[in-house]
Amino acid sequence: AVAAVPESPQAILAPTLGGDASLAAAVDRLRSRGEIVIEELPGHEKHRAELGCRLRLTKVNGRWQVKPWPASVSKRKKTS
């Protein structure tokens, strides 16, 4: 059996950088503050939930902001 990956409430999922200088700067700022930022890899969108992130870096009104990850994606079934 494969062990479930524990949720990482402190980890922030970022979109693929793809040459976006403002996104790269936002990721650098977060990491310089000690935040864990995981860059999503192209083609791996269906595996997002496996990362256990509860936060996501999202562009809102032209600025990158850390937002809660939707509950439907981050919720996991608990097994005993």
PDB file of C-alpha atoms in Angstrom:
ATOM      1  CA  ALA A   1       0.000   0.000   0.000  1.00  0.00           C
ATOM      2  CA  VAL A   2       1.131   3.543  -0.724  1.00  0.00           C
ATOM      3  CA  ALA A   3       1.171   5.919   2.229  1.00  0.00           C
ATOM      4  CA  ALA A   4      -0.899   9.069   1.851  1.00  0.00           C
ATOM      5  CA  VAL A   5       0.991  12.340   1.639  1.00  0.00           C
ATOM      6  CA  PRO A   6       0.137  14.466   4.689  1.00  0.00           C
ATOM      7  CA  GLU A   7      -1.449  17.844   4.084  1.00  0.00           C
ATOM      8  CA  SER A   8       1.046  20.698   4.068  1.00  0.00           C
ATOM      9  CA  PRO A   9      -0.919  23.689   5.319  1.00  0.00           C
ATOM     10  CA  GLN A  10       2.218  25.806   5.185  1.00  0.00           C
ATOM     11  CA  ALA A  11       3.067  24.956   1.547  1.00  0.00           C
ATOM     12  CA  ILE A  12       1.882  27.299  -1.202  1.00  0.00           C
ATOM     13  CA  LEU A  13       1.165  25.987  -4.695  1.00  0.00           C
ATOM     14  CA  ALA A  14       2.337  28.355  -7.438  1.00  0.00           C
ATOM     15  CA  PRO A  15       1.488  28.129 -11.122  1.00  0.00           C
ATOM     16  CA  THR A  16       4.238  27.211 -13.578  1.00  0.00           C
ATOM     17  CA  LEU A  17       6.554  30.228 -13.774  1.00  0.00           C
ATOM     18  CA  GLY A  18       6.679  30.187 -17.570  1.00  0.00           C
ATOM     19  CA  GLY A  19       8.705  33.398 -17.856  1.00  0.00           C
ATOM     20  CA  ASP A  20       6.335  35.556 -15.783  1.00  0.00           C
ATOM     21  CA  ALA A  21       8.723  37.953 -14.009  1.00  0.00           C
ATOM     22  CA  SER A  22       6.099  39.157 -11.543  1.00  0.00           C
ATOM     23  CA  LEU A  23       5.278  35.570 -10.538  1.00  0.00           C
ATOM     24  CA  ALA A  24       8.966  34.723 -10.141  1.00  0.00           C
ATOM     25  CA  ALA A  25       9.411  37.814  -7.939  1.00  0.00           C
ATOM     26  CA  ALA A  26       6.411  36.840  -5.799  1.00  0.00           C
ATOM     27  CA  VAL A  27       7.786  33.310  -5.350  1.00  0.00           C
ATOM     28  CA  ASP A  28      11.211  34.722  -4.436  1.00  0.00           C
ATOM     29  CA  ARG A  29       9.651  37.077  -1.838  1.00  0.00           C
ATOM     30  CA  LEU A  30       7.691  34.242  -0.239  1.00  0.00           C
ATOM     31  CA  ARG A  31      10.709  31.951  -0.133  1.00  0.00           C
ATOM     32  CA  SER A  32      12.901  34.712   1.342  1.00  0.00           C
ATOM     33  CA  ARG A  33      10.372  34.906   4.212  1.00  0.00           C
ATOM     34  CA  GLY A  34      10.773  31.177   4.805  1.00  0.00           C
ATOM     35  CA  GLU A  35       7.591  30.047   3.029  1.00  0.00           C
ATOM     36  CA  ILE A  36       7.540  26.739   1.159  1.00  0.00           C
ATOM     37  CA  VAL A  37       6.443  27.344  -2.437  1.00  0.00           C
ATOM     38  CA  ILE A  38       5.872  24.430  -4.786  1.00  0.00           C
ATOM     39  CA  GLU A  39       5.822  25.245  -8.492  1.00  0.00           C
ATOM     40  CA  GLU A  40       3.229  23.272 -10.414  1.00  0.00           C
ATOM     41  CA  LEU A  41       4.744  21.388 -13.340  1.00  0.00           C
ATOM     42  CA  PRO A  42       3.119  21.586 -16.788  1.00  0.00           C
ATOM     43  CA  GLY A  43       0.908  18.583 -17.470  1.00  0.00           C
ATOM     44  CA  HIS A  44       0.551  17.634 -13.808  1.00  0.00           C
ATOM     45  CA  GLU A  45      -2.654  19.531 -13.058  1.00  0.00           C
ATOM     46  CA  LYS A  46      -4.577  16.344 -12.261  1.00  0.00           C
ATOM     47  CA  HIS A  47      -2.082  15.580  -9.470  1.00  0.00           C
ATOM     48  CA  ARG A  48      -2.452  18.878  -7.574  1.00  0.00           C
ATOM     49  CA  ALA A  49      -4.272  17.321  -4.635  1.00  0.00           C
ATOM     50  CA  GLU A  50      -1.369  14.906  -4.048  1.00  0.00           C
ATOM     51  CA  LEU A  51       0.818  17.848  -3.009  1.00  0.00           C
ATOM     52  CA  GLY A  52      -1.362  18.519   0.020  1.00  0.00           C
ATOM     53  CA  CYS A  53      -1.158  22.308  -0.336  1.00  0.00           C
ATOM     54  CA  ARG A  54      -3.894  24.321   1.347  1.00  0.00           C
ATOM     55  CA  LEU A  55      -2.774  27.658  -0.140  1.00  0.00           C
ATOM     56  CA  ARG A  56      -2.290  28.822  -3.727  1.00  0.00           C
ATOM     57  CA  LEU A  57      -0.556  31.796  -5.301  1.00  0.00           C
ATOM     58  CA  THR A  58      -3.177  33.520  -7.457  1.00  0.00           C
ATOM     59  CA  LYS A  59      -3.107  36.695  -9.566  1.00  0.00           C
ATOM     60  CA  VAL A  60      -5.817  39.125  -8.442  1.00  0.00           C
ATOM     61  CA  ASN A  61      -6.142  42.567 -10.044  1.00  0.00           C
ATOM     62  CA  GLY A  62      -2.617  42.284 -11.445  1.00  0.00           C
ATOM     63  CA  ARG A  63      -0.974  41.298  -8.125  1.00  0.00           C
ATOM     64  CA  TRP A  64       0.056  37.864  -6.897  1.00  0.00           C
ATOM     65  CA  GLN A  65      -1.659  36.916  -3.642  1.00  0.00           C
ATOM     66  CA  VAL A  66      -1.719  33.842  -1.429  1.00  0.00           C
ATOM     67  CA  LYS A  67      -5.270  32.531  -1.201  1.00  0.00           C
ATOM     68  CA  PRO A  68      -6.813  29.487   0.504  1.00  0.00           C
ATOM     69  CA  TRP A  69      -7.004  26.484  -1.776  1.00  0.00           C
ATOM     70  CA  PRO A  70     -10.580  25.415  -2.566  1.00  0.00           C
ATOM     71  CA  ALA A  71     -11.868  22.921  -0.013  1.00  0.00           C
ATOM     72  CA  SER A  72     -12.984  20.553  -2.765  1.00  0.00           C
ATOM     73  CA  VAL A  73      -9.372  20.113  -3.858  1.00  0.00           C
ATOM     74  CA  SER A  74      -7.550  20.109  -0.526  1.00  0.00           C
ATOM     75  CA  LYS A  75      -9.933  17.924   1.498  1.00  0.00           C
ATOM     76  CA  ARG A  76      -8.818  14.330   1.836  1.00  0.00           C
ATOM     77  CA  LYS A  77     -10.569  11.283   3.155  1.00  0.00           C
ATOM     78  CA  LYS A  78      -9.182  10.280   6.506  1.00  0.00           C
ATOM     79  CA  THR A  79      -8.335   6.631   6.852  1.00  0.00           C
ATOM     80  CA  SER A  80      -7.872   4.767  10.073  1.00  0.00           C
TER      81      SER A  80
END
